[in-house]
Short mmCIF file of C-alpha atoms and ligand atoms in Angstrom, two decimals:
data_model
loop_
_atom_site.label_atom_id
_atom_site.label_comp_id
_atom_site.label_asym_id
_atom_site.label_seq_id
_atom_site.Cartn_x
_atom_site.Cartn_y
_atom_site.Cartn_z
CA UNK A 1 -65.77 -136.33 -1.88
CA UNK A 2 -65.66 -136.38 -5.63
CA UNK A 3 -69.24 -136.83 -6.26
CA UNK A 4 -70.24 -134.71 -9.20
CA UNK A 5 -73.83 -135.85 -9.48
CA UNK A 6 -76.79 -135.27 -7.00
CA UNK A 7 -76.97 -137.95 -4.30
CA UNK A 8 -79.23 -138.87 -1.52
CA UNK A 9 -79.14 -140.93 1.74
CA UNK A 10 -81.90 -143.53 2.17
CA UNK A 11 -82.63 -146.40 4.43
CA UNK A 12 -82.64 -149.46 2.07
CA UNK A 13 -82.65 -153.21 2.32
CA UNK A 14 -79.27 -154.88 2.11
CA UNK A 15 -80.67 -156.86 -0.74
CA UNK A 16 -80.72 -153.61 -2.83
CA UNK A 17 -76.99 -154.26 -3.39
CA UNK A 18 -76.61 -156.69 -6.25
CA UNK A 19 -72.98 -156.04 -7.33
CA UNK A 20 -69.68 -154.81 -6.08
CA UNK A 21 -67.15 -152.40 -7.50
CA UNK A 22 -64.02 -153.36 -5.70
CA UNK A 23 -60.69 -151.72 -5.75
CA UNK A 24 -58.95 -154.04 -3.28
CA UNK A 25 -59.41 -157.47 -1.96
CA UNK A 26 -61.54 -158.27 1.05
CA UNK A 27 -59.64 -158.56 4.37
CA UNK A 28 -61.38 -161.30 6.43
CA UNK A 29 -59.62 -160.16 9.63
CA UNK A 30 -61.02 -156.62 9.12
CA UNK A 31 -64.56 -157.84 8.47
CA UNK A 32 -64.35 -159.81 11.79
CA UNK A 33 -63.29 -156.74 13.68
CA UNK A 34 -66.21 -154.79 12.18
CA UNK A 35 -68.53 -157.60 13.22
CA UNK A 36 -67.32 -157.22 16.72
CA UNK A 37 -68.06 -153.47 16.58
CA UNK A 38 -71.57 -154.03 15.05
CA UNK A 39 -72.28 -156.35 17.95
CA UNK A 40 -71.04 -153.84 20.49
CA UNK A 41 -72.42 -150.58 19.09
CA UNK A 42 -74.96 -151.53 16.36
CA UNK A 43 -75.09 -150.50 12.72
CA UNK A 44 -72.69 -147.65 12.21
CA UNK A 45 -74.50 -144.33 11.43
CA UNK A 46 -72.68 -143.58 8.25
CA UNK A 47 -74.07 -145.01 4.87
CA UNK A 48 -72.74 -147.60 2.45
CA UNK A 49 -72.12 -145.99 -0.96
CA UNK A 50 -74.16 -147.42 -3.73
CA UNK A 51 -75.09 -146.51 -7.23
CA UNK A 52 -78.79 -146.27 -8.26
CA UNK A 53 -78.27 -149.66 -9.97
CA UNK A 54 -77.33 -151.33 -6.73
CA UNK A 55 -73.51 -151.46 -7.18
CA UNK A 56 -71.66 -151.06 -3.80
CA UNK A 57 -68.54 -148.92 -4.35
CA UNK A 58 -67.89 -147.83 -0.70
CA UNK A 59 -68.25 -149.83 2.53
CA UNK A 60 -67.63 -153.36 1.26
CA UNK A 61 -66.12 -154.56 4.57
CA UNK A 62 -69.02 -153.04 6.54
CA UNK A 63 -71.48 -154.78 4.07
CA UNK A 64 -69.89 -158.11 4.80
CA UNK A 65 -69.97 -157.53 8.53
CA UNK A 66 -73.69 -156.46 8.36
CA UNK A 67 -74.57 -159.48 6.42
CA UNK A 68 -72.68 -161.84 8.71
CA UNK A 69 -74.51 -160.36 11.59
CA UNK A 70 -77.85 -160.80 10.02
CA UNK A 71 -78.64 -157.10 9.45
CA UNK A 72 -81.13 -156.66 6.66
CA UNK A 73 -81.42 -152.90 6.06
CA UNK A 74 -79.05 -149.82 6.52
CA UNK A 75 -78.52 -146.35 5.31
CA UNK A 76 -77.30 -146.10 1.82
CA UNK A 77 -75.82 -143.11 -0.01
CA UNK A 78 -77.16 -143.48 -3.52
CA UNK A 79 -74.96 -141.70 -6.05
CA UNK A 80 -73.44 -142.19 -9.48
CA UNK A 81 -69.92 -140.89 -9.55
CA UNK A 82 -68.02 -140.18 -12.66
CA UNK A 83 -65.25 -142.65 -11.87
CA UNK A 84 -66.21 -145.62 -9.52
CA UNK A 85 -62.70 -146.37 -8.97
CA UNK A 86 -61.60 -142.81 -7.98
CA UNK A 87 -64.59 -142.46 -5.76
CA UNK A 88 -64.07 -145.94 -4.04
CA UNK A 89 -60.46 -145.12 -3.37
CA UNK A 90 -61.33 -141.72 -1.90
CA UNK A 91 -63.94 -143.32 0.24
CA UNK A 92 -61.50 -145.92 1.56
CA UNK A 93 -59.04 -143.20 2.36
CA UNK A 94 -61.59 -140.90 4.11
CA UNK A 95 -63.58 -143.53 5.90
CA UNK A 96 -62.60 -144.05 9.52
CA UNK A 97 -63.54 -147.65 9.12
CA UNK A 98 -61.57 -148.48 6.07
CA UNK A 99 -58.15 -150.00 6.09
CA UNK A 100 -56.02 -147.44 4.23
CA UNK A 101 -55.19 -148.17 0.72
CA UNK A 102 -51.70 -149.44 0.14
CA UNK A 103 -49.76 -149.62 -3.06
CA UNK A 104 -50.42 -153.36 -2.99
CA UNK A 105 -54.22 -152.62 -3.33
CA UNK A 106 -53.53 -150.11 -6.15
CA UNK A 107 -51.30 -152.44 -8.01
CA UNK A 108 -53.87 -155.35 -7.82
CA UNK A 109 -56.47 -152.89 -9.00
CA UNK A 110 -54.31 -151.93 -12.05
CA UNK A 111 -53.77 -155.65 -12.84
CA UNK A 112 -57.45 -156.38 -12.57
CA UNK A 113 -58.15 -153.57 -15.03
CA UNK A 114 -55.50 -154.64 -17.44
CA UNK A 115 -56.90 -158.25 -17.30
CA UNK A 116 -60.28 -156.71 -18.27
CA UNK A 117 -58.42 -155.08 -21.28
CA UNK A 118 -58.60 -151.55 -19.88
CA UNK A 119 -55.66 -149.63 -21.47
CA UNK A 120 -53.08 -148.07 -19.26
CA UNK A 121 -54.10 -144.67 -20.77
CA UNK A 122 -57.65 -145.18 -19.59
CA UNK A 123 -56.48 -146.29 -16.16
CA UNK A 124 -54.37 -143.22 -15.75
CA UNK A 125 -57.32 -141.03 -16.73
CA UNK A 126 -59.70 -142.89 -14.25
CA UNK A 127 -57.21 -142.54 -11.40
CA UNK A 128 -55.76 -139.11 -12.16
CA UNK A 129 -52.29 -140.61 -12.48
CA UNK A 130 -49.58 -140.24 -14.89
CA UNK A 131 -49.11 -142.95 -17.52
CA UNK A 132 -45.67 -143.79 -16.10
CA UNK A 133 -47.23 -144.31 -12.62
CA UNK A 134 -49.71 -146.84 -14.07
CA UNK A 135 -46.91 -148.52 -15.96
CA UNK A 136 -44.86 -148.90 -12.95
CA UNK A 137 -47.66 -150.38 -10.93
CA UNK A 138 -48.47 -152.72 -13.84
CA UNK A 139 -44.95 -154.04 -13.93
CA UNK A 140 -45.15 -155.03 -10.35
CA UNK A 141 -47.05 -158.04 -11.74
CA UNK A 142 -43.74 -159.52 -12.57
CA UNK A 143 -43.30 -160.26 -8.84
CA UNK A 144 -43.89 -163.93 -8.01
CA UNK A 145 -47.28 -164.54 -6.43
CA UNK A 146 -45.89 -166.06 -3.31
CA UNK A 147 -43.47 -163.08 -2.70
CA UNK A 148 -46.42 -160.74 -3.33
CA UNK A 149 -48.44 -162.43 -0.66
CA UNK A 150 -45.63 -161.81 1.77
CA UNK A 151 -45.60 -158.13 0.88
CA UNK A 152 -49.40 -157.85 1.16
CA UNK A 153 -49.37 -159.66 4.64
CA UNK A 154 -46.92 -157.07 5.96
CA UNK A 155 -49.48 -154.41 5.18
CA UNK A 156 -52.29 -156.16 6.88
CA UNK A 157 -50.27 -156.88 10.05
CA UNK A 158 -49.11 -153.40 10.39
CA UNK A 159 -52.62 -151.97 9.76
CA UNK A 160 -54.11 -154.30 12.38
CA UNK A 161 -51.39 -153.22 14.85
CA UNK A 162 -52.65 -149.60 14.56
CA UNK A 163 -55.40 -148.11 16.41
CA UNK A 164 -58.61 -150.07 16.42
CA UNK A 165 -60.58 -147.29 14.81
CA UNK A 166 -58.40 -145.52 12.43
CA UNK A 167 -55.06 -146.51 10.75
CA UNK A 168 -53.96 -143.28 9.10
CA UNK A 169 -50.29 -144.00 9.28
CA UNK A 170 -50.98 -147.30 7.68
CA UNK A 171 -47.92 -148.68 6.26
CA UNK A 172 -45.54 -146.97 8.71
CA UNK A 173 -44.30 -150.36 9.93
CA UNK A 174 -44.59 -152.11 6.51
CA UNK A 175 -41.18 -152.07 5.06
CA UNK A 176 -42.15 -152.35 1.42
CA UNK A 177 -42.75 -149.64 -1.13
CA UNK A 178 -43.41 -149.87 -4.80
CA UNK A 179 -40.08 -148.28 -5.64
CA UNK A 180 -38.23 -150.74 -3.38
CA UNK A 181 -39.95 -153.68 -5.08
CA UNK A 182 -38.75 -152.52 -8.45
CA UNK A 183 -35.22 -153.76 -7.41
CA UNK A 184 -36.51 -157.35 -7.47
CA UNK A 185 -38.62 -157.33 -10.68
CA UNK A 186 -36.32 -159.33 -12.90
CA UNK A 187 -35.11 -161.76 -10.25
CA UNK A 188 -36.24 -165.42 -10.10
CA UNK A 189 -39.24 -166.34 -8.19
CA UNK A 190 -37.14 -168.04 -5.43
CA UNK A 191 -34.83 -164.94 -5.19
CA UNK A 192 -37.80 -162.63 -4.88
CA UNK A 193 -39.34 -164.81 -2.15
CA UNK A 194 -36.14 -165.10 -0.21
CA UNK A 195 -35.49 -161.34 -0.22
CA UNK A 196 -39.18 -160.20 0.70
CA UNK A 197 -39.22 -162.92 3.45
CA UNK A 198 -35.94 -161.61 4.87
CA UNK A 199 -37.07 -158.06 4.82
CA UNK A 200 -40.53 -158.80 6.11
CA UNK A 201 -39.11 -160.76 9.04
CA UNK A 202 -36.46 -158.13 9.92
CA UNK A 203 -33.59 -160.42 9.06
CA UNK A 204 -32.28 -157.71 6.68
CA UNK A 205 -32.99 -153.95 6.35
CA UNK A 206 -33.92 -152.07 3.19
CA UNK A 207 -30.39 -151.25 2.32
CA UNK A 208 -29.26 -154.77 2.50
CA UNK A 209 -32.40 -155.78 0.44
CA UNK A 210 -31.19 -153.46 -2.30
CA UNK A 211 -27.61 -154.73 -2.11
CA UNK A 212 -28.66 -158.37 -2.19
CA UNK A 213 -31.08 -157.68 -5.08
CA UNK A 214 -28.21 -156.09 -7.01
CA UNK A 215 -25.96 -159.18 -6.22
CA UNK A 216 -28.72 -161.53 -7.56
CA UNK A 217 -29.09 -159.35 -10.64
CA UNK A 218 -25.38 -159.51 -11.35
CA UNK A 219 -25.32 -163.41 -10.90
CA UNK A 220 -28.38 -163.85 -12.93
CA UNK A 221 -26.58 -161.89 -15.78
CA UNK A 222 -23.47 -164.09 -15.33
CA UNK A 223 -25.66 -167.21 -15.43
CA UNK A 224 -27.10 -166.02 -18.71
CA UNK A 225 -23.75 -165.53 -20.11
CA UNK A 226 -22.88 -169.06 -19.09
CA UNK A 227 -26.01 -170.50 -20.57
CA UNK A 228 -25.53 -168.57 -23.77
CA UNK A 229 -22.10 -170.07 -24.19
CA UNK A 230 -23.04 -173.58 -23.29
CA UNK A 231 -26.36 -174.05 -24.89
CA UNK A 232 -28.92 -176.05 -23.03
CA UNK A 233 -28.42 -179.52 -24.25
CA UNK A 234 -27.61 -180.89 -20.83
CA UNK A 235 -29.52 -179.08 -18.10
CA UNK A 236 -27.51 -180.78 -15.33
CA UNK A 237 -24.12 -179.51 -16.48
CA UNK A 238 -25.60 -176.01 -17.06
CA UNK A 239 -27.25 -176.08 -13.68
CA UNK A 240 -23.99 -177.01 -12.02
CA UNK A 241 -22.21 -174.15 -13.70
CA UNK A 242 -24.88 -171.66 -12.80
CA UNK A 243 -25.05 -172.87 -9.26
CA UNK A 244 -21.27 -172.20 -9.00
CA UNK A 245 -21.99 -168.68 -10.35
CA UNK A 246 -24.59 -168.11 -7.71
CA UNK A 247 -21.98 -168.60 -4.96
CA UNK A 248 -20.69 -165.13 -5.98
CA UNK A 249 -17.07 -165.98 -6.90
CA UNK A 250 -17.45 -164.36 -10.23
CA UNK A 251 -19.27 -161.04 -9.39
CA UNK A 252 -16.23 -158.79 -9.37
CA UNK A 253 -14.85 -159.97 -12.56
CA UNK A 254 -18.20 -159.63 -14.13
CA UNK A 255 -18.71 -156.09 -13.08
CA UNK A 256 -15.39 -155.12 -14.64
CA UNK A 257 -16.43 -157.04 -17.71
CA UNK A 258 -19.80 -155.23 -17.82
CA UNK A 259 -18.35 -151.83 -17.11
CA UNK A 260 -15.07 -151.89 -19.09
CA UNK A 261 -15.45 -154.84 -21.32
CA UNK A 262 -12.44 -156.59 -19.62
CA UNK A 263 -12.42 -160.22 -20.54
CA UNK A 264 -13.66 -162.36 -17.62
CA UNK A 265 -10.96 -165.24 -17.67
CA UNK A 266 -12.22 -166.96 -14.60
CA UNK A 267 -15.65 -167.18 -15.93
CA UNK A 268 -14.35 -168.33 -19.32
CA UNK A 269 -12.55 -171.11 -17.48
CA UNK A 270 -15.76 -172.10 -15.92
CA UNK A 271 -17.38 -172.19 -19.25
CA UNK A 272 -14.64 -174.21 -20.82
CA UNK A 273 -14.62 -176.65 -17.84
CA UNK A 274 -18.30 -177.11 -18.32
CA UNK A 275 -17.85 -177.58 -22.03
CA UNK A 276 -15.29 -180.27 -21.43
CA UNK A 277 -17.48 -182.18 -19.08
CA UNK A 278 -20.32 -181.73 -21.61
CA UNK A 279 -18.19 -183.12 -24.49
CA UNK A 280 -16.99 -185.95 -22.31
CA UNK A 281 -20.40 -186.92 -21.10
CA UNK A 282 -22.27 -186.25 -24.35
CA UNK A 283 -19.92 -186.92 -27.27
CA UNK A 284 -22.18 -189.82 -28.09
CA UNK A 285 -25.67 -189.89 -26.53
CA UNK A 286 -27.97 -192.69 -27.58
CA UNK A 287 -31.51 -192.61 -26.28
CA UNK A 288 -33.99 -195.38 -26.47
CA UNK A 289 -37.46 -193.73 -26.55
CA UNK A 290 -40.01 -192.17 -28.73
CA UNK A 291 -38.94 -189.38 -30.98
CA UNK A 292 -41.38 -186.79 -29.74
CA UNK A 293 -41.09 -187.47 -26.12
CA UNK A 294 -37.31 -187.46 -26.25
CA UNK A 295 -37.03 -184.40 -28.44
CA UNK A 296 -39.14 -182.43 -26.04
CA UNK A 297 -36.46 -182.86 -23.45
CA UNK A 298 -33.67 -181.30 -25.62
CA UNK A 299 -32.72 -177.71 -25.24
CA UNK A 300 -33.71 -175.20 -27.78
CA UNK A 301 -31.22 -174.36 -30.47
CA UNK A 302 -28.71 -176.84 -29.24
CA UNK A 303 -27.84 -179.08 -32.25
CA UNK A 304 -25.56 -178.23 -35.20
CA UNK A 305 -26.97 -180.58 -37.81
CA UNK A 306 -29.63 -183.19 -38.42
CA UNK A 307 -29.06 -186.36 -40.53
CA UNK A 308 -32.08 -188.59 -40.22
CA UNK A 309 -33.91 -191.38 -41.86
CA UNK A 310 -37.41 -191.66 -40.48
CA UNK A 311 -40.15 -194.15 -41.62
CA UNK A 312 -41.07 -193.65 -45.38
CA UNK A 313 -44.38 -195.34 -45.03
CA UNK A 314 -43.74 -197.54 -48.03
CA UNK A 315 -44.18 -200.93 -46.43
CA UNK A 316 -46.66 -203.26 -48.15
CA UNK A 317 -47.94 -206.71 -47.18
CA UNK A 318 -47.18 -208.09 -50.52
CA UNK A 319 -44.93 -211.16 -50.64
CA UNK A 320 -43.20 -212.22 -53.76
CA UNK A 321 -42.65 -215.99 -54.09
CA UNK A 322 -39.75 -216.85 -56.19
CA UNK A 323 -38.70 -220.26 -57.37
CA UNK A 324 -35.72 -221.65 -55.45
CA UNK A 325 -35.38 -218.60 -53.36
CA UNK A 326 -36.57 -217.16 -49.97
CA UNK A 327 -39.71 -215.11 -50.17
CA UNK A 328 -39.14 -211.45 -51.06
CA UNK A 329 -41.37 -208.98 -49.24
CA UNK A 330 -41.50 -205.32 -48.59
CA UNK A 331 -43.17 -205.44 -45.19
CA UNK A 332 -40.60 -203.56 -43.01
CA UNK A 333 -42.65 -203.81 -39.85
CA UNK A 334 -45.13 -201.76 -37.95
CA UNK A 335 -42.68 -198.83 -37.52
CA UNK A 336 -43.06 -197.92 -41.25
CA UNK A 337 -46.83 -198.11 -41.26
CA UNK A 338 -48.59 -195.43 -39.43
CA UNK A 339 -52.30 -194.95 -40.20
CA UNK A 340 -53.09 -193.08 -43.41
CA UNK A 341 -53.92 -189.47 -42.22
CA UNK A 342 -51.28 -189.53 -39.47
CA UNK A 343 -48.32 -189.54 -41.80
CA UNK A 344 -48.57 -185.97 -43.08
CA UNK A 345 -49.26 -184.73 -39.61
CA UNK A 346 -46.18 -186.66 -38.36
CA UNK A 347 -43.89 -185.08 -41.00
CA UNK A 348 -45.05 -181.57 -39.82
CA UNK A 349 -44.45 -182.56 -36.22
CA UNK A 350 -41.01 -183.77 -37.07
CA UNK A 351 -40.22 -180.50 -38.81
CA UNK A 352 -41.36 -178.47 -35.83
CA UNK A 353 -39.42 -180.60 -33.37
CA UNK A 354 -36.30 -180.33 -35.50
CA UNK A 355 -36.68 -176.57 -35.92
CA UNK A 356 -36.91 -176.01 -32.13
CA UNK A 357 -33.73 -177.88 -31.24
CA UNK A 358 -31.63 -176.77 -34.31
CA UNK A 359 -29.32 -173.80 -33.92
CA UNK A 360 -29.81 -170.94 -36.41
CA UNK A 361 -27.76 -171.70 -39.49
CA UNK A 362 -27.90 -175.51 -38.77
CA UNK A 363 -28.52 -177.75 -41.82
CA UNK A 364 -30.31 -181.04 -42.11
CA UNK A 365 -31.03 -183.93 -44.36
CA UNK A 366 -34.13 -185.92 -44.06
CA UNK A 367 -34.53 -189.04 -46.12
CA UNK A 368 -38.09 -189.60 -47.36
CA UNK A 369 -39.81 -191.87 -49.76
CA UNK A 370 -40.28 -190.66 -53.29
CA UNK A 371 -44.21 -190.07 -52.93
CA UNK A 372 -43.59 -187.84 -49.99
CA UNK A 373 -40.57 -185.86 -51.25
CA UNK A 374 -42.35 -182.65 -52.21
CA UNK A 375 -44.89 -182.97 -49.40
CA UNK A 376 -42.02 -183.10 -46.94
CA UNK A 377 -40.37 -180.09 -48.55
CA UNK A 378 -43.60 -178.14 -48.26
CA UNK A 379 -44.22 -179.10 -44.69
CA UNK A 380 -40.50 -178.28 -43.64
CA UNK A 381 -40.84 -174.99 -45.44
CA UNK A 382 -44.15 -174.29 -43.48
CA UNK A 383 -42.33 -175.09 -40.28
CA UNK A 384 -39.96 -172.17 -40.91
CA UNK A 385 -37.04 -173.92 -42.68
CA UNK A 386 -35.33 -172.74 -45.77
CA UNK A 387 -35.47 -175.72 -48.31
CA UNK A 388 -32.28 -176.15 -50.16
CA UNK A 389 -33.60 -178.78 -52.60
CA UNK A 390 -33.25 -182.48 -52.77
CA UNK A 391 -30.41 -185.03 -52.55
CA UNK A 392 -30.39 -188.38 -54.22
CA UNK A 393 -28.54 -191.47 -53.22
CA UNK A 394 -28.13 -193.43 -56.44
CA UNK A 395 -27.88 -197.13 -55.60
CA UNK A 396 -25.27 -198.72 -57.93
CA UNK A 397 -26.70 -202.23 -57.18
CA UNK A 398 -30.47 -201.68 -56.69
CA UNK A 399 -31.11 -205.45 -57.55
CA UNK A 400 -33.26 -206.86 -60.19
CA UNK A 401 -36.83 -206.13 -60.75
CA UNK A 402 -38.95 -208.95 -59.62
CA UNK A 403 -41.94 -208.23 -61.70
CA UNK A 404 -40.22 -206.68 -64.66
CA UNK A 405 -43.35 -204.72 -65.24
CA UNK A 406 -41.95 -201.28 -63.88
CA UNK A 407 -38.68 -199.58 -63.31
CA UNK A 408 -36.52 -200.98 -60.62
CA UNK A 409 -36.18 -198.02 -58.14
CA UNK A 410 -32.52 -197.13 -57.85
CA UNK A 411 -32.80 -193.78 -56.15
CA UNK A 412 -33.30 -192.83 -52.56
CA UNK A 413 -34.35 -189.36 -51.74
CA UNK A 414 -33.62 -186.75 -48.98
CA UNK A 415 -34.71 -183.18 -48.47
CA UNK A 416 -32.06 -180.60 -47.59
CA UNK A 417 -33.28 -177.87 -45.08
CA UNK A 418 -31.59 -175.00 -43.19
CA UNK A 419 -32.83 -173.17 -40.08
CA UNK A 420 -32.44 -169.61 -41.11
CA UNK A 421 -30.76 -166.91 -38.92
CA UNK A 422 -27.05 -167.41 -39.10
CA UNK A 423 -24.29 -168.57 -41.55
CA UNK A 424 -24.60 -172.22 -42.39
CA UNK A 425 -21.93 -174.84 -42.90
CA UNK A 426 -21.65 -176.11 -46.47
CA UNK A 427 -18.26 -177.61 -47.41
CA UNK A 428 -18.51 -177.59 -51.12
CA UNK A 429 -16.49 -180.63 -52.24
CA UNK A 430 -15.98 -179.80 -55.90
CA UNK A 431 -17.31 -181.91 -58.62
CA UNK A 432 -18.84 -184.40 -59.02
CA UNK A 433 -19.40 -184.65 -55.19
CA UNK A 434 -20.85 -181.22 -55.34
CA UNK A 435 -23.73 -182.46 -57.35
CA UNK A 436 -27.00 -183.37 -55.60
CA UNK A 437 -26.59 -187.10 -56.04
CA UNK A 438 -24.17 -189.59 -54.75
CA UNK A 439 -23.55 -193.14 -56.01
CA UNK A 440 -23.00 -195.97 -53.62
CA UNK A 441 -24.06 -199.48 -53.32
CA UNK A 442 -26.65 -200.66 -50.74
CA UNK A 443 -24.85 -201.78 -47.70
CA UNK A 444 -23.70 -205.39 -47.67
CA UNK A 445 -20.79 -207.42 -46.59
CA UNK A 446 -19.47 -206.84 -43.15
CA UNK A 447 -21.24 -203.52 -42.90
CA UNK A 448 -24.70 -204.98 -43.00
CA UNK A 449 -25.80 -205.99 -39.58
CA UNK A 450 -27.28 -209.52 -39.12
CA UNK A 451 -29.29 -211.25 -36.38
CA UNK A 452 -27.62 -214.23 -34.67
CA UNK A 453 -29.56 -216.31 -37.13
CA UNK A 454 -27.82 -214.56 -39.98
CA UNK A 455 -30.84 -212.69 -41.15
CA UNK A 456 -30.75 -208.94 -42.10
CA UNK A 457 -31.21 -207.07 -38.83
CA UNK A 458 -32.68 -203.85 -40.22
CA UNK A 459 -34.42 -203.66 -43.56
CA UNK A 460 -33.33 -200.15 -44.29
CA UNK A 461 -29.87 -199.88 -42.97
CA UNK A 462 -28.19 -196.91 -44.81
CA UNK A 463 -24.66 -197.26 -46.15
CA UNK A 464 -22.11 -195.43 -44.14
CA UNK A 465 -20.68 -193.93 -47.36
CA UNK A 466 -23.85 -192.03 -48.13
CA UNK A 467 -24.20 -190.70 -44.58
CA UNK A 468 -20.41 -189.85 -44.57
CA UNK A 469 -20.89 -187.83 -47.65
CA UNK A 470 -23.72 -185.79 -46.06
CA UNK A 471 -21.86 -185.52 -42.78
CA UNK A 472 -18.80 -183.94 -44.55
CA UNK A 473 -21.02 -181.58 -46.50
CA UNK A 474 -22.86 -179.97 -43.61
CA UNK A 475 -20.92 -180.47 -40.41
CA UNK A 476 -17.56 -179.65 -38.84
CA UNK A 477 -15.53 -181.75 -36.39
CA UNK A 478 -16.96 -181.21 -32.85
CA UNK A 479 -20.48 -180.42 -34.22
CA UNK A 480 -23.45 -182.05 -32.45
CA UNK A 481 -25.29 -184.09 -35.01
CA UNK A 482 -28.87 -185.41 -34.37
CA UNK A 483 -30.62 -188.47 -35.73
CA UNK A 484 -34.11 -188.70 -34.35
CA UNK A 485 -34.82 -192.12 -36.03
CA UNK A 486 -31.36 -193.80 -35.81
CA UNK A 487 -32.29 -197.45 -36.46
CA UNK A 488 -29.00 -199.38 -36.23
CA UNK A 489 -27.04 -196.11 -35.69
CA UNK A 490 -25.44 -195.52 -39.04
CA UNK A 491 -25.34 -191.58 -38.48
CA UNK A 492 -23.89 -192.23 -35.05
CA UNK A 493 -21.18 -194.56 -36.33
CA UNK A 494 -20.18 -191.94 -38.94
CA UNK A 495 -20.35 -189.11 -36.48
CA UNK A 496 -18.04 -191.04 -34.15
CA UNK A 497 -15.61 -191.97 -36.83
CA UNK A 498 -15.39 -188.33 -38.17
CA UNK A 499 -15.02 -186.64 -34.74
CA UNK A 500 -18.51 -185.22 -34.49
CA UNK A 501 -20.64 -185.56 -31.38
CA UNK A 502 -23.84 -187.43 -31.84
CA UNK A 503 -27.40 -187.71 -30.30
CA UNK A 504 -29.54 -190.53 -31.51
CA UNK A 505 -33.06 -191.60 -30.71
CA UNK A 506 -34.51 -195.05 -31.55
CA UNK A 507 -37.71 -196.61 -30.18
CA UNK A 508 -37.22 -200.26 -31.09
CA UNK A 509 -35.28 -202.12 -28.40
CA UNK A 510 -33.74 -204.46 -30.79
CA UNK A 511 -32.53 -201.87 -33.20
CA UNK A 512 -31.36 -199.71 -30.32
CA UNK A 513 -29.18 -202.47 -28.82
CA UNK A 514 -27.70 -202.96 -32.20
CA UNK A 515 -26.98 -199.18 -32.52
CA UNK A 516 -25.39 -199.07 -29.13
CA UNK A 517 -23.00 -201.91 -29.80
CA UNK A 518 -22.07 -200.30 -33.15
CA UNK A 519 -21.71 -196.68 -32.07
CA UNK A 520 -20.28 -197.14 -28.53
CA UNK A 521 -18.48 -200.37 -29.12
C1 SAM B 601 -35.54 -195.93 -41.79
S1 SAM B 601 -35.20 -196.55 -40.27
C2 SAM B 601 -33.63 -195.88 -39.92
C3 SAM B 601 -32.48 -196.75 -40.37
C4 SAM B 601 -31.15 -196.22 -40.10
N1 SAM B 601 -30.86 -195.00 -41.02
C5 SAM B 601 -30.01 -197.17 -40.25
O1 SAM B 601 -29.15 -196.89 -41.05
O2 SAM B 601 -30.12 -198.12 -39.50
C6 SAM B 601 -36.31 -195.61 -39.15
C7 SAM B 601 -36.23 -195.95 -37.70
O3 SAM B 601 -37.07 -195.13 -37.01
C8 SAM B 601 -37.60 -195.86 -35.88
N2 SAM B 601 -38.79 -195.16 -35.43
C9 SAM B 601 -39.99 -195.03 -36.03
N3 SAM B 601 -40.78 -194.31 -35.36
C10 SAM B 601 -40.09 -193.90 -34.24
C11 SAM B 601 -40.43 -192.94 -33.23
N4 SAM B 601 -41.64 -192.40 -33.11
N5 SAM B 601 -39.50 -192.76 -32.23
C12 SAM B 601 -38.32 -193.25 -32.46
N6 SAM B 601 -37.80 -194.11 -33.31
C13 SAM B 601 -38.80 -194.42 -34.24
C14 SAM B 601 -37.77 -197.23 -36.37
O4 SAM B 601 -37.82 -198.23 -35.39
C15 SAM B 601 -36.64 -197.39 -37.38
O5 SAM B 601 -35.59 -198.09 -36.90
#
């Protein structure tokens, strides 16, 4: 016993115990066996261990059995040990009643303490362990819960299979050790579960367990290589390639690659084949849906550039009546008119969404109404982008001022932003194209999409020439370009025409159909 303060044994009511200091979970099967013993031979003669404040730290299973049998008082050993944990563990070990402590119990105790913000240093001091040992037990928390339960169950089964009274060689038949489990720490939950189930059921032995864990580790590393080279834009294709890896055909080549840096040609062919499928399937992806919902499905760091033209929030209900002409109005529709406070929050959410899916070094242009130009720059800056400045599309035919009371706006604005972290593409075109403005008429003629009735289909269709200019500046052929608010698909059409891949999102069914016909047709 480790008790270092005076102690006494007294007959006390069970109700004296008001709290528990537990170092391992209750085992209901064991409580049940103790109840049978209590019924057969009465209250056991040795006392429960309790602090003067009524905290039970030794005899938890007996306590439960007494309570369940309606026993109201028993002998209690009242003491205040220096470390309740250490004392409780020693009592468990020494008590003929107790199931012996396994590393499973110890590990769970370490996790509970860590969850209660006890440092590894303090845990080591309390248990008389080295810091390394505490750390090793703490890392067992990486094992999937279901696999861990299988491990714990093997201990319970083997303990119950021992002598009724004592189980000193507890664990002799349980195959798991803390060291063995370290082999599976970094495997997936499914792999961990597979392996522990196989070992627990005797389908494999410990040696095979280690060999198979090693095989899984190798294949997981290969799968990481494949994912790294493919990006994650299409989970289905990536999953197909990694499933192929899991069949084991690339292990030997990978080991040579990892050991000696020998290029893995077979594996690279797999990556190339997946890329080809990817390009074939995804050279032009058009999605009808809400920007945020669809963006959330895209893989992180998967697009090379963004050229997008979201709502500006400049719609008004004002209608200008002109003699001998159709009414002229600036009501673009509900899509351009979110409630007041939501617009700034929206811009910030766009920035976060773009940031997540852009590759480091990827550039973007976001068109924005003049009143929001600086705000958008500040919000994109706050999201982590590097702001490169503004770009102006100078309309060479802005139209005539209706009121003649103000300037006729002839400029459209975009912010230029870059996700930091790698070299960016900027194909400087010389002068004057290298200036931050570009002159082009608003789109008209054949380019302007019309409804069957001959009306303008989309009020803010961008001219291809402007988008083409931006595309040439910040992308290379083969790049994946994203437009989260594609409208009639101008960015997609330009991407297709210039050999870029494209991913476009549009919520409105009518605009989406038009974009589809234009980009895919
Ligand atoms: C300024 S327009 C884009 C016009 C486009 N550049 C073109 O050339 O046709 C913005 C588009 O974003 C769409 N939109 C607005 N909010 C959206 C959202 N939450 N998700 C997807 N599309 C949205 C609107 O329907 C509208 O067509």
